[in-house]
Short mmCIF file of C-alpha atoms in Angstrom, two decimals:
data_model
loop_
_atom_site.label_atom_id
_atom_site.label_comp_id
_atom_site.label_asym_id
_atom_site.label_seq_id
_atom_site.Cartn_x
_atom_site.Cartn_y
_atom_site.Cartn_z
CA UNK C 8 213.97 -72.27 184.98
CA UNK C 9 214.08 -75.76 187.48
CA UNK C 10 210.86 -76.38 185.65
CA UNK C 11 211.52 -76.01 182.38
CA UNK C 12 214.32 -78.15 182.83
CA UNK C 13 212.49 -80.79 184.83
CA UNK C 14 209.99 -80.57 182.40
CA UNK C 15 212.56 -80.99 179.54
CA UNK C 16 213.84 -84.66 181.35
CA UNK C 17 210.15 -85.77 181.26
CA UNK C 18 209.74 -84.79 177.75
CA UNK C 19 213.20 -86.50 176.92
CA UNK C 20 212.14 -89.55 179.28
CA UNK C 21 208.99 -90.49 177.94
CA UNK C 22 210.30 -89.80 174.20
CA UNK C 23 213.39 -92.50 175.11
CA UNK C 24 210.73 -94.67 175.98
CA UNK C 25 208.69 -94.51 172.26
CA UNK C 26 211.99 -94.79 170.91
CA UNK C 27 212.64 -97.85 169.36
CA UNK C 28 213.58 -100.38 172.38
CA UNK C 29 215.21 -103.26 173.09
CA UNK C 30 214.41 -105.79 175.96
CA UNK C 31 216.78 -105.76 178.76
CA UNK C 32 219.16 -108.77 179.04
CA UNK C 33 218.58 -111.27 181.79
CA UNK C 34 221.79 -110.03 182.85
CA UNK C 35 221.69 -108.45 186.50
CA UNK C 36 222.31 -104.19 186.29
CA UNK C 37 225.66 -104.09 188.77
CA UNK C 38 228.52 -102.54 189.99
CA UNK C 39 231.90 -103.44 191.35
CA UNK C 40 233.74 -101.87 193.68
CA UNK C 41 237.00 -101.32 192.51
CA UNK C 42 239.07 -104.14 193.53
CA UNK C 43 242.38 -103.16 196.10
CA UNK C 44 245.38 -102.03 194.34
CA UNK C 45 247.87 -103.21 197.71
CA UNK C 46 246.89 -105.55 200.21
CA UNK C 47 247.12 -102.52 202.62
CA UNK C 48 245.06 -100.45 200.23
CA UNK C 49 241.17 -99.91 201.28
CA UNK C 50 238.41 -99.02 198.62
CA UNK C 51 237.72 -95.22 198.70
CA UNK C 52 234.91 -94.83 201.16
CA UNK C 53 233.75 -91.69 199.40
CA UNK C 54 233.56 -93.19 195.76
CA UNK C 55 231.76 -96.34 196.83
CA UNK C 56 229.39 -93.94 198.35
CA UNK C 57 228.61 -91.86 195.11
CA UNK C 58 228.55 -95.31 193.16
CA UNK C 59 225.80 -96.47 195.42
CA UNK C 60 223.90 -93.14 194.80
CA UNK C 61 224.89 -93.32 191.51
CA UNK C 62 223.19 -96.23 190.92
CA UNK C 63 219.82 -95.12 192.14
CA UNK C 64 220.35 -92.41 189.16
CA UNK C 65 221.09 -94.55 187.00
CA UNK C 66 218.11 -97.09 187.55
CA UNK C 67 215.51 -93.44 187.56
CA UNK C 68 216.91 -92.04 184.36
CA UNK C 69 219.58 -94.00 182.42
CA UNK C 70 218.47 -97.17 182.68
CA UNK C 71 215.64 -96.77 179.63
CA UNK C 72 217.96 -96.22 177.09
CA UNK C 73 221.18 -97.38 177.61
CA UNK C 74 219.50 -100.57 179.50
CA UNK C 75 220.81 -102.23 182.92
CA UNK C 76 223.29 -103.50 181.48
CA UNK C 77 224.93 -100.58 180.09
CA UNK C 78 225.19 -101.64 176.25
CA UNK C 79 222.67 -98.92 174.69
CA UNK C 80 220.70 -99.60 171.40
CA UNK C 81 223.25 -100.22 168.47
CA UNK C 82 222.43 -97.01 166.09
CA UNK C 83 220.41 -94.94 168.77
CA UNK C 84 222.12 -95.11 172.31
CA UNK C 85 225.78 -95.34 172.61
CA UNK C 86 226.87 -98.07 175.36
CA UNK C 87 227.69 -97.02 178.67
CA UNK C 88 230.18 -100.51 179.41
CA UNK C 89 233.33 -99.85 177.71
CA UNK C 90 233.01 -96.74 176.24
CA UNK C 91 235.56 -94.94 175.23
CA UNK C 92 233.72 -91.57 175.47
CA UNK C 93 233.68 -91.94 179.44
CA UNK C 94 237.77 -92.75 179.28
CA UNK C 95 238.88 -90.10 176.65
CA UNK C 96 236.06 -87.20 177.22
CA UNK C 97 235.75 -86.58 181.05
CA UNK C 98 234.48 -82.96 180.57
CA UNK C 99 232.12 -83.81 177.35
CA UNK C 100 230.78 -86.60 179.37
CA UNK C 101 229.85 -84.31 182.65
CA UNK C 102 228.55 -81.97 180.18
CA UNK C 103 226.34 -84.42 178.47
CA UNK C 104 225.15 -85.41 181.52
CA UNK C 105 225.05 -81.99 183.10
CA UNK C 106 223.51 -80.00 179.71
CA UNK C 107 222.34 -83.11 178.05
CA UNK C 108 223.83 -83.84 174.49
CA UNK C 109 222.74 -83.15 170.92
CA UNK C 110 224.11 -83.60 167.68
CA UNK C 111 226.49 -86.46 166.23
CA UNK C 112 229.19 -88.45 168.70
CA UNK C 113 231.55 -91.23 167.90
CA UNK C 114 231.41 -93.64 170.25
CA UNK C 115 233.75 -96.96 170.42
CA UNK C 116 233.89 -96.33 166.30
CA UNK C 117 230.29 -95.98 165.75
CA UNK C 118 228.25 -93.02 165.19
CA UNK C 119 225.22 -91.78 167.19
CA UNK C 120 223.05 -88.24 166.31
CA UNK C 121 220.21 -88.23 168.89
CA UNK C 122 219.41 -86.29 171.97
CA UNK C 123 220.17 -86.49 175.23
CA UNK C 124 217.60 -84.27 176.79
CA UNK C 125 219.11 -82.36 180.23
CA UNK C 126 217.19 -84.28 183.36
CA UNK C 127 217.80 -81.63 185.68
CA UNK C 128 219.96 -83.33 188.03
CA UNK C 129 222.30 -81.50 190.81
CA UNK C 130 226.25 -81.59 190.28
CA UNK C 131 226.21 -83.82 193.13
CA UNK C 132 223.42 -86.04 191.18
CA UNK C 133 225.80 -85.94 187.51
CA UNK C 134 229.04 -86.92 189.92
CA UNK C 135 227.09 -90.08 191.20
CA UNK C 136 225.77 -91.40 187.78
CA UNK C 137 228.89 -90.77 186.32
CA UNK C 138 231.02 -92.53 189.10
CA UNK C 139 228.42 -95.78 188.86
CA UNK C 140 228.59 -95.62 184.94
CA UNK C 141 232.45 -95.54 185.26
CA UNK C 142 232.73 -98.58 187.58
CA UNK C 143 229.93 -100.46 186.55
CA UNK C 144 230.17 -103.76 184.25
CA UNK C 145 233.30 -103.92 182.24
CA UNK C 146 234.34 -100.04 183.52
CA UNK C 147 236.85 -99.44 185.94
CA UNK C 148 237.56 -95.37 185.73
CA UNK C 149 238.24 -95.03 189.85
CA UNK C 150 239.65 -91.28 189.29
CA UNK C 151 236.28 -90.29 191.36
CA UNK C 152 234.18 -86.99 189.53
CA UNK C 153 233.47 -84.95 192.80
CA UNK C 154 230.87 -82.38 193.17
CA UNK C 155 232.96 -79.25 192.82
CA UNK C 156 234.43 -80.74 188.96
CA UNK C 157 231.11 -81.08 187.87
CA UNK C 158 230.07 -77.46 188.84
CA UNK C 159 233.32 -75.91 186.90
CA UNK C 160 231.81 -77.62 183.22
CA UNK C 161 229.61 -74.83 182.07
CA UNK C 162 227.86 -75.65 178.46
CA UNK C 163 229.19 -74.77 175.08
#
């Protein structure tokens, strides 16, 4: 079954790749930490964590089509960077991730119907990406996905 599914990824992979592309901004990929709310306040130790591993993810997988900087293709990938799928769908996001995605979304008032092939990643894997992509560029979503939420989204 792990191979089928790893084998799915690749297939979904290398198709994202002969889809049609666009070069990557000269814009640097990155990340903020999220800022301190009180001056006593520290950043959450374990959420920086998963962002950093998220972003190792994100640069194997995610990077191809929705690009470093997190925009997508207009028409084919939805963005990543302000998205309002990330801030209104928590569970279809994990799921997407988790699953992979199919059929037609609305994302920031656009339409996308492609696939999102499943890459075979562990809940821990789909909590990291998810935690970079949700504090990355223009994102600030600091209510952390942990390990344990992911593993309660079965699919549909």
């Amino acid at each position: 079954m792990k191979r089928t599914i790893l084998l799915l990824g690749l297939i979904g992979l290398i198709s994202c790749k002969s889809d049609k592309k666009e070069e990557a901004s000269s814009e640097e990929e990155s990340y903020t930490i999220p800022a301190k709310t009180e001056a006593k306040s520290q950043v959450d130790p374990e959420l920086a964590a998963s962002i950093k591993r998220g972003k190792e993810v994100y640069s194997d997988l995610c990077v191809t089509c929705h690009l470093p900087t997190g925009k997508g293709i207009p028409g084919t990938y939805p963005p990543l960077d302000g998205s309002n799928w990330l801030t209104e769908k928590r569970e279809e996001s994990i799921r997407g991730v988790k699953y992979g995605l199919q059929g037609e979304i609305e994302v920031n008032g656009e339409t996308y119907d492609n696939v999102m092939t499943p890459m075979g990643l562990s809940d821990q894997e789909v909590a990291d990406a998810l935690n970079y992509a949700m504090n990355s560029w223009s994102n600030k979503i600091t209510n952390m996905i942990t390990e344990e939420e992911v593993s309660k989204v079965q699919p549909k």
